[in-house]
Amino acid sequence: MSEDHHDEEQFDSAESGAAATFPKQCSALRKNEHVMIRGRPCKIVEMSTSKTGKHGHAKVHMVAIDIFTTKKLEDICPSTHNMDVPVVKRREYILMSIEDGFCSLMDPESCELKDDLKMPEGDLGNTIREALEKDEGSVLVQVVAACGEEAILGYKISTKE
Amino acid sequence: MVASQKFSDAEIDSFGEALNDTKKPLKARFRALFILRNIGCDRSVDWIGKCLNDESALLKHELAYCLGQMQNKHAIPTLVSVLEDEKQEPMVRHEAGEALGAIADPSVKDVLRKYAQDPCPEVSETCQIALGRVEWVEKSGKDTNSPYDSVDPTPSASTSDVEELAATLIDASLPLFDRYRAMFSLRNIKTDKSIKALAQGLYCEDSALFRHEVAYVLGQLQSPVATQELKDRLLLSTENCMVRHECAEALGAIANEECTEILKQYVNDEERVVRESCEVALDMAEYENSDDLQYAHV
């Protein structure tokens, strides 16, 4: 819980113009963590470290997926260099309705409304629409924000009252 | 870390042949050497040992260095014979002594004790430190621990006070073993302040061995903060070639434009070890700046 809260704080400060990323030594990064590659916030899906030469330096090869576009990106970085890590904030909202492709969302805790996000295109958007129409429970969408970008990247059905 | 790749004997032999091929450029032979070091088996040790009659002191010292870094006891007889061989250059004998310390087998204590009295200061100082390392490993039951993929000649110091470490580093009245410990701590702290303090070690006129180790450690740090100090010692033609060599390779590890420009000026130096170090350092800088993942590849 405290970790989530920490994430939010960092994101809030990012919105107000402070850093949307923080530095982390390349060798300390792990699979499934986030990293900036060519200016894009990504999630690392594969990492390998080179053998070393005289001074014991290694390079790290990473394959990562852009969290918004799902495009695959690769980078090679000396293991002792710092990489930028995006501050990624995740939040769940209740999907109320869809109008002109825009979602009407409600924060389940504060009940505040949010209506500036588009329904994603493609399979994800279609299955969310179907789930909303079937009405088998509340549709909770996962909103991910990083580097000034925000999008719906997943959903689940909640049958809890 | 990637799972260690398995190599067949035939593949290891092909790396060994590349290392021993005097017609190949030195930089290619260096890369072959590091493949063998990373494999680390007895067969690799034998191929590296076979090359110890080469004409290049730079290559031979690197062979001895790698034999130590592999920490394979199979290399001990070869390293002892290099240390004993007065026809080998001091930098090569030094590296053999240091390698015996890195392997840290108690059986080498007597030979290290003997050469701790060698008339050549690079050799005697090295053997004193190496003996200290073997005894430290024996007593503590631990190995020295480096954040780089390297075996340090001494453990790091117990304090992390930069000013105290800086004072210990340059105090010529203290044993080299203790000054080395301060050196590795300053490296591990890795702030601009600690790196600047470390670079002051390059001006300690009491020991060429010490200055060469400072230059090596600055190469590990790859910090442009120390460029001027490294350049000072490379440019000094009266400086011990072991120190100039290590300064050149540290500049190659920093690998920015300023450093490669300096190296290009010394790639034709009168001193062979310096010339060859600049060649190898420029190759290292090329790798650091390239998209190649592996330095040591075929």
mmCIF file of N, CA and C in Angstrom, chain A residues 25 47-61 76 78 80-81, chain B residues 2 34 37-38 62 65 149 216 219-220 222 246 249 287-288 290-294:
data_model
loop_
_atom_site.group_PDB
_atom_site.id
_atom_site.type_symbol
_atom_site.label_atom_id
_atom_site.label_comp_id
_atom_site.label_asym_id
_atom_site.label_seq_id
_atom_site.Cartn_x
_atom_site.Cartn_y
_atom_site.Cartn_z
ATOM 1 N N GLN A 25 20.966 2.827 -11.868
ATOM 2 C CA GLN A 25 22.094 2.187 -12.545
ATOM 3 C C GLN A 25 21.600 0.986 -13.341
ATOM 4 N N MET A 47 16.613 -9.434 -20.551
ATOM 5 C CA MET A 47 17.878 -8.759 -20.224
ATOM 6 C C MET A 47 19.009 -9.749 -20.289
ATOM 7 N N SER A 48 20.144 -9.334 -20.866
ATOM 8 C CA SER A 48 21.335 -10.183 -20.774
ATOM 9 C C SER A 48 22.559 -9.312 -20.578
ATOM 10 N N THR A 49 23.537 -9.864 -19.876
ATOM 11 C CA THR A 49 24.748 -9.113 -19.546
ATOM 12 C C THR A 49 25.924 -9.719 -20.284
ATOM 13 N N SER A 50 26.780 -8.864 -20.820
ATOM 14 C CA SER A 50 27.925 -9.358 -21.581
ATOM 15 C C SER A 50 29.010 -9.870 -20.635
ATOM 16 N N LYS A 51 29.935 -10.612 -21.201
ATOM 17 C CA LYS A 51 31.167 -10.958 -20.491
ATOM 18 C C LYS A 51 32.022 -9.694 -20.435
ATOM 19 N N THR A 52 33.048 -9.712 -19.603
ATOM 20 C CA THR A 52 33.794 -8.483 -19.391
ATOM 21 C C THR A 52 35.199 -8.537 -19.974
ATOM 22 N N GLY A 53 35.783 -7.359 -20.151
ATOM 23 C CA GLY A 53 37.172 -7.222 -20.583
ATOM 24 C C GLY A 53 38.043 -6.831 -19.410
ATOM 25 N N LYS A 54 39.150 -6.182 -19.729
ATOM 26 C CA LYS A 54 40.187 -5.895 -18.746
ATOM 27 C C LYS A 54 39.727 -5.195 -17.454
ATOM 28 N N HIS A 55 38.916 -4.159 -17.583
ATOM 29 C CA HIS A 55 38.540 -3.423 -16.374
ATOM 30 C C HIS A 55 37.306 -4.005 -15.677
ATOM 31 N N GLY A 56 36.787 -5.083 -16.211
ATOM 32 C CA GLY A 56 35.630 -5.706 -15.568
ATOM 33 C C GLY A 56 34.312 -5.014 -15.869
ATOM 34 N N HIS A 57 34.262 -4.270 -16.995
ATOM 35 C CA HIS A 57 33.005 -3.605 -17.364
ATOM 36 C C HIS A 57 32.142 -4.547 -18.181
ATOM 37 N N ALA A 58 30.841 -4.483 -17.928
ATOM 38 C CA ALA A 58 29.918 -5.279 -18.725
ATOM 39 C C ALA A 58 28.933 -4.345 -19.418
ATOM 40 N N LYS A 59 28.344 -4.819 -20.494
ATOM 41 C CA LYS A 59 27.229 -4.094 -21.110
ATOM 42 C C LYS A 59 25.972 -4.928 -20.914
ATOM 43 N N VAL A 60 24.858 -4.231 -20.889
ATOM 44 C CA VAL A 60 23.584 -4.919 -20.700
ATOM 45 C C VAL A 60 22.728 -4.721 -21.948
ATOM 46 N N HIS A 61 22.201 -5.814 -22.451
ATOM 47 C CA HIS A 61 21.291 -5.749 -23.594
ATOM 48 C C HIS A 61 19.877 -5.921 -23.070
ATOM 49 N N ILE A 76 21.360 -1.192 -25.751
ATOM 50 C CA ILE A 76 22.562 -1.743 -25.119
ATOM 51 C C ILE A 76 23.208 -0.620 -24.336
ATOM 52 N N PRO A 78 26.176 0.378 -21.060
ATOM 53 C CA PRO A 78 27.185 -0.093 -20.099
ATOM 54 C C PRO A 78 26.533 -0.294 -18.732
ATOM 55 N N THR A 80 27.336 0.085 -15.779
ATOM 56 C CA THR A 80 27.530 1.060 -14.704
ATOM 57 C C THR A 80 26.864 2.404 -15.003
ATOM 58 N N HIS A 81 26.320 2.570 -16.199
ATOM 59 C CA HIS A 81 25.665 3.842 -16.526
ATOM 60 C C HIS A 81 24.267 3.920 -15.917
ATOM 61 N N VAL B 2 24.185 -13.804 -17.945
ATOM 62 C CA VAL B 2 23.787 -14.857 -18.883
ATOM 63 C C VAL B 2 24.381 -16.173 -18.421
ATOM 64 N N PHE B 34 40.544 -12.538 -23.776
ATOM 65 C CA PHE B 34 39.440 -12.361 -22.823
ATOM 66 C C PHE B 34 38.336 -13.398 -23.003
ATOM 67 N N ARG B 37 39.786 -16.143 -20.958
ATOM 68 C CA ARG B 37 39.669 -15.830 -19.525
ATOM 69 C C ARG B 37 38.249 -16.102 -19.051
ATOM 70 N N ASN B 38 37.267 -15.692 -19.850
ATOM 71 C CA ASN B 38 35.877 -15.857 -19.434
ATOM 72 C C ASN B 38 35.444 -17.319 -19.420
ATOM 73 N N GLU B 62 49.298 -9.066 -19.739
ATOM 74 C CA GLU B 62 47.848 -9.276 -19.734
ATOM 75 C C GLU B 62 47.520 -10.767 -19.572
ATOM 76 N N TYR B 65 47.929 -11.456 -15.968
ATOM 77 C CA TYR B 65 46.796 -10.844 -15.270
ATOM 78 C C TYR B 65 45.559 -11.748 -15.370
ATOM 79 N N ASP B 149 33.794 -6.886 -12.294
ATOM 80 C CA ASP B 149 34.076 -8.301 -12.466
ATOM 81 C C ASP B 149 35.599 -8.468 -12.421
ATOM 82 N N TYR B 216 44.808 2.026 -13.086
ATOM 83 C CA TYR B 216 43.918 0.904 -13.434
ATOM 84 C C TYR B 216 42.526 1.111 -12.831
ATOM 85 N N GLY B 219 40.511 3.527 -14.525
ATOM 86 C CA GLY B 219 39.935 2.920 -15.734
ATOM 87 C C GLY B 219 38.645 2.185 -15.410
ATOM 88 N N GLN B 220 38.608 1.545 -14.261
ATOM 89 C CA GLN B 220 37.363 0.870 -13.858
ATOM 90 C C GLN B 220 36.251 1.896 -13.660
ATOM 91 N N GLN B 222 35.893 4.805 -15.095
ATOM 92 C CA GLN B 222 35.481 5.429 -16.357
ATOM 93 C C GLN B 222 34.963 6.851 -16.179
ATOM 94 N N GLU B 246 49.038 1.971 -18.158
ATOM 95 C CA GLU B 246 47.758 1.866 -17.447
ATOM 96 C C GLU B 246 46.939 3.153 -17.618
ATOM 97 N N GLU B 249 45.246 2.929 -21.025
ATOM 98 C CA GLU B 249 44.092 2.030 -21.060
ATOM 99 C C GLU B 249 42.916 2.582 -20.254
ATOM 100 N N TYR B 287 34.823 -0.246 -28.765
ATOM 101 C CA TYR B 287 33.807 -1.169 -28.234
ATOM 102 C C TYR B 287 32.847 -0.445 -27.303
ATOM 103 N N GLU B 288 33.393 0.379 -26.397
ATOM 104 C CA GLU B 288 32.532 1.073 -25.429
ATOM 105 C C GLU B 288 31.499 1.937 -26.160
ATOM 106 N N SER B 290 30.378 1.407 -29.216
ATOM 107 C CA SER B 290 29.648 0.687 -30.267
ATOM 108 C C SER B 290 28.378 0.067 -29.705
ATOM 109 N N ASP B 291 27.592 -0.505 -30.608
ATOM 110 C CA ASP B 291 26.397 -1.230 -30.178
ATOM 111 C C ASP B 291 26.710 -2.697 -29.938
ATOM 112 N N ASP B 292 28.003 -3.064 -30.000
ATOM 113 C CA ASP B 292 28.353 -4.462 -29.753
ATOM 114 C C ASP B 292 28.133 -4.787 -28.284
ATOM 115 N N LEU B 293 27.478 -5.917 -28.044
ATOM 116 C CA LEU B 293 27.275 -6.321 -26.655
ATOM 117 C C LEU B 293 28.565 -6.883 -26.081
ATOM 118 N N GLN B 294 29.238 -7.743 -26.822
ATOM 119 C CA GLN B 294 30.426 -8.427 -26.300
ATOM 120 C C GLN B 294 31.713 -7.743 -26.757
#
